[in-house]
Amino acid sequence: MEILMPEPQIYVERTLAIIKPDVIDKEEEIEDLILRSGFHIIQKRKLQLSPEQCSNFYAEQFGKVFFPNLTAYMSSGPIVAVVLARNCAVSYWKELLGPSNSVRARITHPHSLRALYGTDELRNGLHGSLSISSAEREIRFMFPEAILEPVPTGQRARDFLNLYVKPTLLAGLTALCKEKPADPM
């Protein structure tokens, strides 16, 4: 009799999500939508950033007209920073967020998170990383203790499995078969 088991999943891509100050009271509701959308929450923390920390986090936006308002808004109250993981996490998260302007999002992407929770372009409810490299930088910023090692893919992943994982599994399973325990669990 063959037992059907789900294919193991390795989530190799992570992204940063931030629940912004004006929607912090909707945290549980938003997290539920995130989980139902196929993401896994790897790390989460609630914090309040200083204006200087906000300036450092949004350094790429420095010099733009909205920068002072952005740093003032993001330091105005607590936020929740969340590391999300799934296949193609960055692109799926951006899709779930919708356009950065919440007014436009309500017209073009009415079921997106920014359409549901945002009020305008600045107070759009949630943040999402724009790329894999910005996700890594932002995760390191919000979770300095996080270990972000590059996960091997393709041939490098197969080589790693063949060199380290398979021999260990083979040795363990062979030893288990030789002992033939009455209750292997």
CSV table of C-alpha atoms in Angstrom, one decimal:
chain,number,residue,atom,x,y,z
A,1,MET,CA,0.0,0.0,0.0
A,2,GLU,CA,1.4,3.3,-1.1
A,3,ILE,CA,1.1,6.2,1.3
A,4,LEU,CA,0.6,9.6,-0.3
A,5,MET,CA,2.9,12.2,1.2
A,6,PRO,CA,3.2,15.8,0.1
A,7,GLU,CA,6.3,16.7,-1.8
A,8,PRO,CA,8.8,18.4,0.6
A,9,GLN,CA,9.1,22.1,0.1
A,10,ILE,CA,12.2,24.1,0.5
A,11,TYR,CA,11.5,27.8,0.6
A,12,VAL,CA,14.6,29.4,-0.9
A,13,GLU,CA,13.3,32.9,-1.3
A,14,ARG,CA,12.5,35.3,1.5
A,15,THR,CA,11.1,38.8,1.5
A,16,LEU,CA,10.5,41.5,4.1
A,17,ALA,CA,7.0,42.7,4.9
A,18,ILE,CA,6.2,45.6,7.2
A,19,ILE,CA,2.9,46.3,8.7
A,20,LYS,CA,3.0,50.1,9.0
A,21,PRO,CA,1.9,52.3,12.0
A,22,ASP,CA,-1.6,53.2,10.9
A,23,VAL,CA,-2.7,49.5,10.3
A,24,ILE,CA,-0.9,47.9,13.3
A,25,ASP,CA,-4.3,47.2,14.8
A,26,LYS,CA,-5.1,44.9,11.8
A,27,GLU,CA,-2.0,42.8,12.4
A,28,GLU,CA,-3.8,39.5,13.0
A,29,GLU,CA,-6.1,40.0,10.1
A,30,ILE,CA,-3.2,40.8,7.8
A,31,GLU,CA,-1.2,37.9,9.0
A,32,ASP,CA,-4.1,35.5,8.3
A,33,LEU,CA,-4.3,36.8,4.7
A,34,ILE,CA,-0.6,36.4,4.3
A,35,LEU,CA,-0.7,32.7,5.5
A,36,ARG,CA,-3.7,32.0,3.4
A,37,SER,CA,-1.8,33.3,0.4
A,38,GLY,CA,0.8,30.5,0.8
A,39,PHE,CA,3.5,32.3,2.7
A,40,HIS,CA,5.3,31.1,5.8
A,41,ILE,CA,6.2,33.5,8.5
A,42,ILE,CA,9.9,32.9,9.4
A,43,GLN,CA,10.5,35.7,11.8
A,44,LYS,CA,8.4,38.5,13.3
A,45,ARG,CA,9.1,41.4,15.6
A,46,LYS,CA,7.2,44.5,16.7
A,47,LEU,CA,9.4,47.6,17.1
A,48,GLN,CA,9.4,51.4,16.8
A,49,LEU,CA,12.0,53.0,14.6
A,50,SER,CA,13.6,56.3,15.3
A,51,PRO,CA,13.6,58.9,12.5
A,52,GLU,CA,17.3,58.2,12.0
A,53,GLN,CA,16.6,54.4,11.7
A,54,CYS,CA,13.9,55.2,9.2
A,55,SER,CA,16.3,57.4,7.2
A,56,ASN,CA,18.8,54.5,7.1
A,57,PHE,CA,16.2,52.0,6.1
A,58,TYR,CA,14.8,54.1,3.3
A,59,ALA,CA,18.2,55.5,2.3
A,60,GLU,CA,17.5,54.6,-1.4
A,61,GLN,CA,14.6,57.1,-1.3
A,62,PHE,CA,16.8,59.9,0.1
A,63,GLY,CA,16.5,63.2,-1.8
A,64,LYS,CA,13.0,62.5,-3.1
A,65,VAL,CA,10.2,65.0,-2.2
A,66,PHE,CA,8.3,62.5,0.0
A,67,PHE,CA,11.3,61.4,2.0
A,68,PRO,CA,10.8,63.6,5.1
A,69,ASN,CA,7.1,62.6,5.3
A,70,LEU,CA,8.0,59.0,4.9
A,71,THR,CA,10.5,58.9,7.7
A,72,ALA,CA,8.2,60.9,10.0
A,73,TYR,CA,5.3,58.6,9.2
A,74,MET,CA,7.3,55.4,9.7
A,75,SER,CA,8.7,56.6,13.0
A,76,SER,CA,5.3,57.8,14.2
A,77,GLY,CA,4.3,54.5,15.9
A,78,PRO,CA,5.1,50.8,16.2
A,79,ILE,CA,5.5,48.6,13.1
A,80,VAL,CA,5.6,44.9,12.7
A,81,ALA,CA,8.5,43.5,10.6
A,82,VAL,CA,7.9,40.0,9.2
A,83,VAL,CA,10.2,37.7,7.1
A,84,LEU,CA,8.1,35.8,4.7
A,85,ALA,CA,9.2,32.7,2.7
A,86,ARG,CA,7.8,30.8,-0.2
A,87,ASN,CA,8.7,30.1,-3.8
A,88,CYS,CA,9.1,33.4,-5.6
A,89,ALA,CA,8.4,35.3,-2.4
A,90,VAL,CA,9.4,38.7,-3.6
A,91,SER,CA,7.2,38.7,-6.7
A,92,TYR,CA,4.2,37.0,-5.0
A,93,TRP,CA,4.4,39.5,-2.1
A,94,LYS,CA,4.5,42.5,-4.5
A,95,GLU,CA,1.5,41.0,-6.3
A,96,LEU,CA,-0.4,40.6,-3.1
A,97,LEU,CA,0.4,44.1,-2.0
A,98,GLY,CA,-0.7,45.8,-5.2
A,99,PRO,CA,0.3,49.3,-6.4
A,100,SER,CA,2.0,51.5,-3.9
A,101,ASN,CA,-0.7,54.2,-4.3
A,102,SER,CA,-3.7,52.8,-2.3
A,103,VAL,CA,-6.2,55.0,-4.2
A,104,ARG,CA,-5.0,53.6,-7.5
A,105,ALA,CA,-4.9,50.1,-6.0
A,106,ARG,CA,-8.6,50.3,-5.1
A,107,ILE,CA,-9.3,50.9,-8.8
A,108,THR,CA,-6.9,48.5,-10.5
A,109,HIS,CA,-6.3,45.8,-7.8
A,110,PRO,CA,-9.3,46.0,-5.5
A,111,HIS,CA,-8.5,42.8,-3.6
A,112,SER,CA,-4.8,43.8,-2.9
A,113,LEU,CA,-3.6,44.5,0.6
A,114,ARG,CA,-2.9,48.1,-0.1
A,115,ALA,CA,-6.4,48.6,-1.6
A,116,LEU,CA,-7.9,47.0,1.6
A,117,TYR,CA,-5.7,48.7,4.2
A,118,GLY,CA,-4.0,51.7,2.8
A,119,THR,CA,-5.4,55.3,2.5
A,120,ASP,CA,-3.1,57.0,0.0
A,121,GLU,CA,0.4,56.7,-1.5
A,122,LEU,CA,2.3,57.4,1.7
A,123,ARG,CA,0.0,55.6,4.1
A,124,ASN,CA,-0.4,52.5,2.0
A,125,GLY,CA,-0.5,50.1,5.0
A,126,LEU,CA,2.3,47.7,4.1
A,127,HIS,CA,5.9,47.6,2.8
A,128,GLY,CA,7.4,45.1,0.5
A,129,SER,CA,10.9,44.5,-0.8
A,130,LEU,CA,11.4,45.4,-4.4
A,131,SER,CA,14.0,42.7,-5.3
A,132,ILE,CA,15.8,39.7,-3.8
A,133,SER,CA,18.8,41.9,-3.0
A,134,SER,CA,16.8,44.6,-1.3
A,135,ALA,CA,14.9,41.9,0.6
A,136,GLU,CA,18.3,40.6,2.0
A,137,ARG,CA,19.4,44.1,2.9
A,138,GLU,CA,16.1,44.9,4.6
A,139,ILE,CA,15.9,41.6,6.5
A,140,ARG,CA,19.4,42.2,7.8
A,141,PHE,CA,18.4,45.7,8.9
A,142,MET,CA,15.3,44.6,10.8
A,143,PHE,CA,16.7,41.3,12.0
A,144,PRO,CA,20.4,41.8,12.5
A,145,GLU,CA,20.8,38.4,14.2
A,146,ALA,CA,19.3,36.6,11.2
A,147,ILE,CA,21.6,34.3,9.2
A,148,LEU,CA,21.0,34.8,5.5
A,149,GLU,CA,23.2,32.3,3.7
A,150,PRO,CA,22.8,31.9,0.0
A,151,VAL,CA,20.8,28.8,-0.6
A,152,PRO,CA,22.2,26.6,-3.4
A,153,THR,CA,20.0,26.0,-6.4
A,154,GLY,CA,20.3,23.9,-9.5
A,155,GLN,CA,23.4,21.9,-9.9
A,156,ARG,CA,24.9,23.3,-6.7
A,157,ALA,CA,21.9,22.0,-4.7
A,158,ARG,CA,22.1,18.6,-6.3
A,159,ASP,CA,25.9,18.4,-5.6
A,160,PHE,CA,25.2,19.4,-1.9
A,161,LEU,CA,22.5,16.7,-1.6
A,162,ASN,CA,24.7,14.0,-3.2
A,163,LEU,CA,27.8,14.9,-1.2
A,164,TYR,CA,26.3,15.5,2.3
A,165,VAL,CA,22.7,14.5,2.7
A,166,LYS,CA,22.4,11.2,0.8
A,167,PRO,CA,25.4,9.5,2.4
A,168,THR,CA,24.1,10.5,5.9
A,169,LEU,CA,20.6,9.2,5.1
A,170,LEU,CA,22.0,6.0,3.6
A,171,ALA,CA,24.2,5.3,6.7
A,172,GLY,CA,21.3,6.0,9.1
A,173,LEU,CA,18.8,3.9,7.2
A,174,THR,CA,21.2,1.1,6.8
A,175,ALA,CA,21.9,1.1,10.5
A,176,LEU,CA,18.2,1.1,11.2
A,177,CYS,CA,17.6,-1.8,8.9
A,178,LYS,CA,20.4,-3.9,10.5
A,179,GLU,CA,18.9,-3.4,14.0
A,180,LYS,CA,15.3,-4.0,12.9
A,181,PRO,CA,13.7,-2.4,15.9
A,182,ALA,CA,10.2,-3.6,16.8
A,183,ASP,CA,9.0,0.0,16.9
A,184,PRO,CA,11.2,2.2,14.8
A,185,MET,CA,9.4,5.4,15.9
